[in-house]
Tab-separated table of C-alpha atoms in Angstrom:
chain	number	residue	atom	x	y	z
A	1	UNK	CA	159.589	106.272	171.951
A	2	UNK	CA	158.595	109.721	173.258
A	3	UNK	CA	161.086	112.612	173.075
A	4	UNK	CA	161.270	114.866	176.136
A	5	UNK	CA	163.200	118.121	175.627
A	6	UNK	CA	166.193	118.544	177.877
A	7	UNK	CA	166.135	121.199	180.560
A	8	UNK	CA	167.721	124.453	179.374
A	9	UNK	CA	171.429	124.728	180.172
A	10	UNK	CA	171.769	121.276	181.720
A	11	UNK	CA	172.694	119.173	178.673
A	12	UNK	CA	171.603	115.516	178.693
A	13	UNK	CA	169.579	114.650	181.763
A	14	UNK	CA	168.911	111.245	183.326
A	15	UNK	CA	165.862	110.672	181.164
A	16	UNK	CA	167.955	111.067	178.029
A	17	UNK	CA	170.351	108.488	179.434
A	18	UNK	CA	167.409	106.157	179.998
A	19	UNK	CA	166.275	106.626	176.409
A	20	UNK	CA	169.775	105.940	175.115
A	21	UNK	CA	170.096	102.811	177.263
A	22	UNK	CA	166.695	101.540	176.164
A	23	UNK	CA	167.532	102.130	172.520
A	24	UNK	CA	170.828	100.277	172.923
A	25	UNK	CA	169.015	97.329	174.508
A	26	UNK	CA	166.499	97.282	171.647
A	27	UNK	CA	169.321	97.210	169.096
A	28	UNK	CA	171.086	94.454	171.030
A	29	UNK	CA	167.911	92.360	171.076
A	30	UNK	CA	167.504	92.824	167.327
A	31	UNK	CA	171.128	91.825	166.711
A	32	UNK	CA	170.803	88.776	168.952
A	33	UNK	CA	167.621	87.756	167.154
A	34	UNK	CA	169.285	88.159	163.754
A	35	UNK	CA	172.300	86.153	164.918
A	36	UNK	CA	170.030	83.409	166.284
A	37	UNK	CA	168.042	83.248	163.040
A	38	UNK	CA	171.283	82.998	161.066
A	39	UNK	CA	172.184	79.898	163.071
A	40	UNK	CA	168.820	78.212	162.458
A	41	UNK	CA	168.838	75.752	159.577
A	42	UNK	CA	166.380	76.190	156.746
A	43	UNK	CA	164.583	73.019	155.632
A	44	UNK	CA	162.752	72.702	152.332
A	45	UNK	CA	159.649	70.580	152.963
A	46	UNK	CA	158.165	69.268	149.724
A	47	UNK	CA	154.548	68.305	150.259
A	48	UNK	CA	154.685	70.417	153.406
A	49	UNK	CA	150.995	71.330	153.277
A	50	UNK	CA	149.967	67.681	153.185
A	51	UNK	CA	149.006	65.338	155.990
A	52	UNK	CA	152.382	64.213	157.326
A	53	UNK	CA	154.199	67.251	155.958
A	54	UNK	CA	152.107	69.789	157.873
A	55	UNK	CA	152.595	67.963	161.166
A	56	UNK	CA	156.326	67.817	160.464
A	57	UNK	CA	156.383	71.589	159.866
A	58	UNK	CA	155.107	72.010	163.444
A	59	UNK	CA	157.829	69.717	164.808
A	60	UNK	CA	160.526	71.519	162.811
A	61	UNK	CA	159.513	74.860	164.300
A	62	UNK	CA	159.453	73.340	167.783
A	63	UNK	CA	163.077	72.253	167.285
A	64	UNK	CA	164.293	75.614	165.936
A	65	UNK	CA	164.395	74.803	162.237
A	66	UNK	CA	162.972	77.191	159.636
A	67	UNK	CA	160.579	75.264	157.365
A	68	UNK	CA	159.910	76.340	153.785
A	69	UNK	CA	156.842	74.657	152.308
A	70	UNK	CA	156.679	73.543	148.688
A	71	UNK	CA	153.354	72.042	147.604
A	72	UNK	CA	151.211	71.930	144.467
A	73	UNK	CA	148.045	71.421	146.574
A	74	UNK	CA	146.954	68.377	144.580
A	75	UNK	CA	145.969	66.607	147.803
A	76	UNK	CA	145.404	69.409	150.316
A	77	UNK	CA	144.043	72.947	150.510
A	78	UNK	CA	144.405	76.272	152.311
A	79	UNK	CA	142.600	75.077	155.444
A	80	UNK	CA	145.808	73.351	156.485
A	81	UNK	CA	147.712	76.619	156.082
A	82	UNK	CA	145.168	78.350	158.317
A	83	UNK	CA	145.674	75.664	160.961
A	84	UNK	CA	149.451	76.022	160.766
A	85	UNK	CA	149.145	79.772	161.231
A	86	UNK	CA	147.013	79.317	164.343
A	87	UNK	CA	149.414	76.770	165.823
A	88	UNK	CA	152.638	78.632	165.005
A	89	UNK	CA	151.518	82.230	165.296
A	90	UNK	CA	152.883	82.964	161.819
A	91	UNK	CA	152.732	81.548	158.284
A	92	UNK	CA	155.831	79.677	157.066
A	93	UNK	CA	157.251	80.613	153.686
A	94	UNK	CA	155.186	78.890	151.006
A	95	UNK	CA	155.722	78.115	147.316
A	96	UNK	CA	152.877	76.670	145.238
A	97	UNK	CA	155.125	74.588	143.026
A	98	UNK	CA	154.984	71.111	141.506
A	99	UNK	CA	158.185	69.228	142.330
A	100	UNK	CA	158.310	67.684	138.861
A	101	UNK	CA	158.785	71.203	137.448
A	102	UNK	CA	162.568	71.612	137.418
A	103	UNK	CA	162.656	75.325	136.613
A	104	UNK	CA	160.015	76.274	139.183
A	105	UNK	CA	161.697	74.268	141.927
A	106	UNK	CA	165.106	75.622	140.930
A	107	UNK	CA	163.778	79.132	141.542
A	108	UNK	CA	162.794	78.061	145.064
A	109	UNK	CA	166.266	76.643	145.755
A	110	UNK	CA	167.852	79.792	144.393
A	111	UNK	CA	165.704	82.072	146.531
A	112	UNK	CA	165.765	80.100	149.782
A	113	UNK	CA	169.179	78.343	149.766
A	114	UNK	CA	168.019	75.519	152.062
A	115	UNK	CA	170.331	73.571	154.341
A	116	UNK	CA	168.356	70.334	154.060
A	117	UNK	CA	165.359	68.779	152.311
A	118	UNK	CA	162.529	66.599	153.570
A	119	UNK	CA	160.885	65.074	150.510
A	120	UNK	CA	157.250	64.102	151.095
A	121	UNK	CA	155.731	65.074	147.750
A	122	UNK	CA	154.295	61.900	146.207
A	123	UNK	CA	151.054	60.133	145.463
A	124	UNK	CA	150.426	57.504	148.121
A	125	UNK	CA	147.244	55.432	147.692
A	126	UNK	CA	147.907	51.720	147.142
A	127	UNK	CA	144.505	51.031	145.602
A	128	UNK	CA	144.595	54.000	143.245
A	129	UNK	CA	148.114	53.114	142.126
A	130	UNK	CA	146.923	49.760	140.775
A	131	UNK	CA	144.374	51.584	138.613
A	132	UNK	CA	146.673	54.477	137.619
A	133	UNK	CA	150.240	53.111	137.641
A	134	UNK	CA	151.692	55.624	135.153
A	135	UNK	CA	150.456	58.522	137.265
A	136	UNK	CA	152.355	57.118	140.246
A	137	UNK	CA	155.569	56.274	138.397
A	138	UNK	CA	155.663	59.650	136.643
A	139	UNK	CA	155.052	61.771	139.733
A	140	UNK	CA	156.832	59.853	142.470
A	141	UNK	CA	160.015	59.095	140.576
A	142	UNK	CA	160.335	62.295	138.537
A	143	UNK	CA	159.825	64.553	141.561
A	144	UNK	CA	162.649	62.782	143.394
A	145	UNK	CA	164.985	63.091	140.403
A	146	UNK	CA	164.341	66.832	140.226
A	147	UNK	CA	164.978	67.245	143.963
A	148	UNK	CA	168.244	65.284	143.791
A	149	UNK	CA	169.494	67.230	140.766
A	150	UNK	CA	168.838	70.536	142.509
A	151	UNK	CA	170.360	69.378	145.780
A	152	UNK	CA	173.570	68.627	143.906
A	153	UNK	CA	173.446	71.893	141.959
A	154	UNK	CA	172.967	73.972	145.134
A	155	UNK	CA	175.260	71.837	147.312
A	156	UNK	CA	172.526	70.709	149.696
A	157	UNK	CA	173.697	67.523	151.383
A	158	UNK	CA	171.061	66.365	153.886
A	159	UNK	CA	167.936	64.542	152.693
A	160	UNK	CA	165.157	62.877	154.664
A	161	UNK	CA	163.060	60.770	152.311
A	162	UNK	CA	159.471	59.742	152.883
A	163	UNK	CA	159.481	56.031	152.099
A	164	UNK	CA	157.100	53.254	153.067
A	165	UNK	CA	156.850	49.782	154.524
A	166	UNK	CA	155.407	48.771	151.145
A	167	UNK	CA	159.038	48.373	149.984
A	168	UNK	CA	159.050	45.079	151.921
A	169	UNK	CA	156.114	43.569	150.007
A	170	UNK	CA	154.867	40.616	152.037
A	171	UNK	CA	157.920	40.104	154.293
A	172	UNK	CA	159.369	36.691	155.007
A	173	UNK	CA	159.428	37.306	158.765
A	174	UNK	CA	157.588	39.437	161.305
A	175	UNK	CA	158.210	41.887	162.762
A	176	UNK	CA	160.086	43.202	159.750
A	177	UNK	CA	163.419	44.936	160.284
A	178	UNK	CA	165.541	46.982	157.898
A	179	UNK	CA	167.697	43.995	156.930
A	180	UNK	CA	164.748	42.042	155.525
A	181	UNK	CA	165.217	41.644	151.760
A	182	UNK	CA	162.500	43.437	149.808
A	183	UNK	CA	159.956	41.160	148.193
A	184	UNK	CA	158.246	41.949	144.893
A	185	UNK	CA	156.076	45.005	145.462
A	186	UNK	CA	152.350	44.292	145.530
A	187	UNK	CA	151.378	47.672	144.037
A	188	UNK	CA	152.781	50.358	141.711
A	189	UNK	CA	152.929	52.682	144.732
A	190	UNK	CA	155.141	50.206	146.594
A	191	UNK	CA	157.326	49.679	143.546
A	192	UNK	CA	157.739	53.431	143.072
A	193	UNK	CA	159.129	53.622	146.615
A	194	UNK	CA	161.498	50.712	145.945
A	195	UNK	CA	162.776	52.488	142.833
A	196	UNK	CA	163.160	55.783	144.691
A	197	UNK	CA	165.179	54.137	147.456
A	198	UNK	CA	167.478	52.577	144.842
A	199	UNK	CA	167.915	55.939	143.107
A	200	UNK	CA	168.867	57.606	146.394
A	201	UNK	CA	171.257	54.792	147.305
A	202	UNK	CA	173.011	55.126	143.933
A	203	UNK	CA	173.110	58.929	144.220
A	204	UNK	CA	174.732	58.709	147.659
A	205	UNK	CA	177.328	56.254	146.344
A	206	UNK	CA	178.183	58.583	143.459
A	207	UNK	CA	178.238	61.734	145.594
A	208	UNK	CA	179.761	61.026	149.030
A	209	UNK	CA	178.736	64.409	150.439
A	210	UNK	CA	175.056	63.445	150.051
A	211	UNK	CA	173.547	61.986	153.235
A	212	UNK	CA	170.107	60.442	153.442
A	213	UNK	CA	167.722	58.903	155.950
A	214	UNK	CA	165.131	56.673	154.286
A	215	UNK	CA	162.132	56.679	156.625
A	216	UNK	CA	159.913	53.669	156.023
A	217	UNK	CA	156.487	54.580	157.359
A	218	UNK	CA	154.051	51.984	158.428
A	219	UNK	CA	150.473	53.332	158.799
A	220	UNK	CA	150.158	56.943	159.982
A	221	UNK	CA	146.793	57.837	161.517
A	222	UNK	CA	145.289	60.469	163.808
A	223	UNK	CA	145.607	64.236	163.764
A	224	UNK	CA	147.118	67.072	165.746
A	225	UNK	CA	145.480	67.099	169.214
A	226	UNK	CA	144.364	70.692	168.622
A	227	UNK	CA	142.209	69.477	165.702
A	228	UNK	CA	143.581	72.374	163.652
A	229	UNK	CA	145.388	70.130	161.143
A	230	UNK	CA	144.850	66.543	160.082
A	231	UNK	CA	144.295	64.262	157.108
A	232	UNK	CA	142.230	65.989	154.434
A	233	UNK	CA	141.292	63.461	151.749
A	234	UNK	CA	139.478	64.641	148.631
A	235	UNK	CA	136.516	62.502	147.639
A	236	UNK	CA	136.345	58.912	148.833
A	237	UNK	CA	139.236	58.225	151.254
A	238	UNK	CA	141.845	55.655	150.277
A	239	UNK	CA	142.981	55.098	153.868
A	240	UNK	CA	141.155	53.226	156.618
A	241	UNK	CA	140.839	55.775	159.418
A	242	UNK	CA	139.432	58.689	157.358
A	243	UNK	CA	136.877	56.256	155.963
A	244	UNK	CA	135.985	55.200	159.506
A	245	UNK	CA	135.534	58.793	160.694
A	246	UNK	CA	133.561	59.832	157.616
A	247	UNK	CA	131.258	56.830	158.059
A	248	UNK	CA	130.797	57.579	161.759
A	249	UNK	CA	129.836	61.182	161.046
A	250	UNK	CA	127.418	60.233	158.252
A	251	UNK	CA	129.312	61.213	155.099
A	252	UNK	CA	129.600	57.555	154.044
A	253	UNK	CA	126.742	55.091	154.429
A	254	UNK	CA	128.922	52.210	155.599
A	255	UNK	CA	132.486	51.011	156.026
A	256	UNK	CA	133.612	48.090	153.906
A	257	UNK	CA	136.418	45.931	155.305
A	258	UNK	CA	138.306	44.567	152.330
A	259	UNK	CA	138.938	40.893	152.959
A	260	UNK	CA	137.877	38.688	155.870
A	261	UNK	CA	139.630	35.472	154.827
A	262	UNK	CA	143.301	36.333	155.407
A	263	UNK	CA	145.483	34.016	157.481
A	264	UNK	CA	145.202	36.244	160.557
A	265	UNK	CA	143.406	35.696	163.887
A	266	UNK	CA	140.214	37.496	162.786
A	267	UNK	CA	140.644	37.160	159.025
A	268	UNK	CA	141.373	40.860	158.349
A	269	UNK	CA	144.675	42.482	157.370
A	270	UNK	CA	147.158	43.427	160.083
A	271	UNK	CA	149.031	46.711	160.023
A	272	UNK	CA	151.258	48.790	162.294
A	273	UNK	CA	149.434	52.060	163.057
A	274	UNK	CA	151.426	55.087	164.232
A	275	UNK	CA	150.167	58.488	165.402
A	276	UNK	CA	151.048	61.148	162.841
A	277	UNK	CA	152.605	63.403	165.510
A	278	UNK	CA	154.998	60.617	166.521
A	279	UNK	CA	155.854	60.084	162.871
A	280	UNK	CA	156.459	63.809	162.361
A	281	UNK	CA	158.859	63.994	165.287
A	282	UNK	CA	160.973	61.231	163.722
A	283	UNK	CA	161.809	63.516	160.787
A	284	UNK	CA	163.358	66.070	163.129
A	285	UNK	CA	165.309	63.321	164.871
A	286	UNK	CA	166.520	62.126	161.473
A	287	UNK	CA	167.722	65.620	160.524
A	288	UNK	CA	169.627	65.946	163.793
A	289	UNK	CA	171.118	62.483	163.225
A	290	UNK	CA	172.287	63.448	159.720
A	291	UNK	CA	174.110	66.481	161.139
A	292	UNK	CA	176.570	64.111	162.812
A	293	UNK	CA	177.008	61.698	159.899
A	294	UNK	CA	179.113	61.548	156.773
A	295	UNK	CA	178.634	59.546	153.563
A	296	UNK	CA	175.560	57.729	154.807
A	297	UNK	CA	172.330	56.317	153.402
A	298	UNK	CA	170.346	54.477	156.069
A	299	UNK	CA	166.793	53.112	156.254
A	300	UNK	CA	164.683	53.306	159.396
A	301	UNK	CA	161.353	51.692	160.186
A	302	UNK	CA	158.806	54.025	161.777
A	303	UNK	CA	155.853	52.401	163.493
A	304	UNK	CA	154.527	51.388	166.886
A	305	UNK	CA	156.183	48.001	166.638
A	306	UNK	CA	152.751	46.408	167.139
A	307	UNK	CA	150.304	44.807	164.739
A	308	UNK	CA	146.581	45.566	164.838
A	309	UNK	CA	144.002	44.085	162.502
A	310	UNK	CA	141.550	46.207	160.574
A	311	UNK	CA	138.732	44.804	162.697
A	312	UNK	CA	140.629	45.701	165.885
A	313	UNK	CA	140.997	49.292	164.685
A	314	UNK	CA	137.294	49.519	163.902
A	315	UNK	CA	136.308	48.031	167.266
A	316	UNK	CA	138.717	50.323	169.116
A	317	UNK	CA	137.320	53.395	167.368
A	318	UNK	CA	133.776	52.459	168.370
A	319	UNK	CA	134.843	51.832	171.968
A	320	UNK	CA	136.941	54.947	172.642
A	321	UNK	CA	134.647	57.365	170.809
A	322	UNK	CA	131.346	55.695	171.726
A	323	UNK	CA	130.241	56.026	168.127
A	324	UNK	CA	128.086	53.659	166.088
A	325	UNK	CA	129.665	52.407	162.876
A	326	UNK	CA	127.879	50.387	160.152
A	327	UNK	CA	130.371	47.808	158.829
A	328	UNK	CA	130.165	45.211	156.057
A	329	UNK	CA	132.682	42.666	154.850
A	330	UNK	CA	133.816	42.882	151.226
A	331	UNK	CA	136.278	41.174	148.886
A	332	UNK	CA	140.020	41.624	149.097
A	333	UNK	CA	141.486	44.776	147.568
A	334	UNK	CA	144.215	44.461	144.899
A	335	UNK	CA	147.675	45.341	146.185
A	336	UNK	CA	147.032	44.773	149.887
A	337	UNK	CA	149.650	42.910	151.921
A	338	UNK	CA	148.222	40.371	154.377
A	339	UNK	CA	150.133	41.455	157.458
A	340	UNK	CA	153.106	43.615	158.339
A	341	UNK	CA	154.399	45.373	161.419
A	342	UNK	CA	157.725	46.890	162.329
A	343	UNK	CA	160.788	46.193	164.352
A	344	UNK	CA	161.612	49.785	165.325
A	345	UNK	CA	164.664	49.113	167.487
A	346	UNK	CA	167.061	50.710	164.972
A	347	UNK	CA	165.167	54.032	165.010
A	348	UNK	CA	164.861	53.837	168.798
A	349	UNK	CA	168.611	53.387	169.234
A	350	UNK	CA	170.197	55.427	166.429
A	351	UNK	CA	167.698	58.280	166.086
A	352	UNK	CA	166.907	58.377	169.811
A	353	UNK	CA	163.230	58.317	168.841
A	354	UNK	CA	160.235	56.430	170.154
A	355	UNK	CA	156.471	56.664	169.912
A	356	UNK	CA	154.546	58.330	172.725
A	357	UNK	CA	150.902	57.991	171.635
A	358	UNK	CA	148.652	54.918	171.584
A	359	UNK	CA	146.218	53.590	168.992
A	360	UNK	CA	143.388	54.787	171.229
A	361	UNK	CA	144.762	58.343	171.320
A	362	UNK	CA	145.237	58.392	167.553
A	363	UNK	CA	141.635	57.354	166.987
A	364	UNK	CA	140.365	59.955	169.455
A	365	UNK	CA	142.370	62.668	167.692
A	366	UNK	CA	141.141	61.499	164.272
A	367	UNK	CA	137.529	61.723	165.457
A	368	UNK	CA	138.090	65.153	166.977
A	369	UNK	CA	139.512	66.331	163.631
A	370	UNK	CA	136.532	64.922	161.701
A	371	UNK	CA	134.100	66.737	163.988
A	372	UNK	CA	136.104	69.944	163.527
A	373	UNK	CA	135.759	69.586	159.754
A	374	UNK	CA	131.994	69.131	160.103
A	375	UNK	CA	131.680	72.199	162.343
A	376	UNK	CA	133.697	74.191	159.806
A	377	UNK	CA	131.319	73.115	157.042
A	378	UNK	CA	133.927	71.125	155.138
A	379	UNK	CA	132.449	68.584	152.717
A	380	UNK	CA	134.496	65.746	151.270
């Protein structure tokens, strides 16, 4: 602001009045902004730099939450942070902390005083979990216990938990709804999610102020349409779509479909594939739903509500992206369920949420993300 001396003997002139008025307006804007920020809820997002977590950070900002990212970067890297900065115009608060470290995470709670928690941080590969079960039990269960202890200590009452359709095992009926009794888990990963859901249910029963939405994901795929964030697997991918895109771009020599003799129309496993942006938006809906609840612990299926076989996904990718893909058939993979897809009517009705993006769009976005990684010189 430029100061203009007043005219001699005339006191404050009209320009001084303008300066005063402008300064008052600036102060009022700052006060309004501070008041607005004080009303915005702060959400601790464990695993917030990961695949689903980073997309959820975008959705939280779009709905006027303040995300705080906690991540140990065991399955992601700083490229995702760069993408978030480009999409948001700023960098969310970040703590490089392992959620199994009670003291480190306690320091985050003490500094940030969150209003709610979305707990993503977990290992998530079915195949790897069968080879390394202790790794999965130790990390997935212990991290949840630490989060729950600190939520109680700091009087944080709203929790959205990243669960999985693997809690159903091979369901007795299809589509599977939330009332279907869980079958024996087919992998240590699936069992870790069953145990975590039981822990949360017991914690809610013992502490009525604790409220939780258990979000049972089916198969998230795709990437942000900007191609600035997406799935970033290290080494050989454990999930189907990153393996497809890496094979199409030449990183992998061929795609192996695990099992062609299942009791399905084309012999390959059937899954319910959901665009990651649709999945991310469900977490915001769940937080808003929890705001109006008391003493609740509810599970919600999140999927398209449609089943697609592995072969259908491969064929659709080739068709929509006009990309050649060398494919071979291999033996079944330990831990894989034959077929599962969701009844999502409960999430549609209670969370007021529904999917907006198709399988075709998800596969286009996944391919766009893979090409972005190649152009950026990223090697898996």
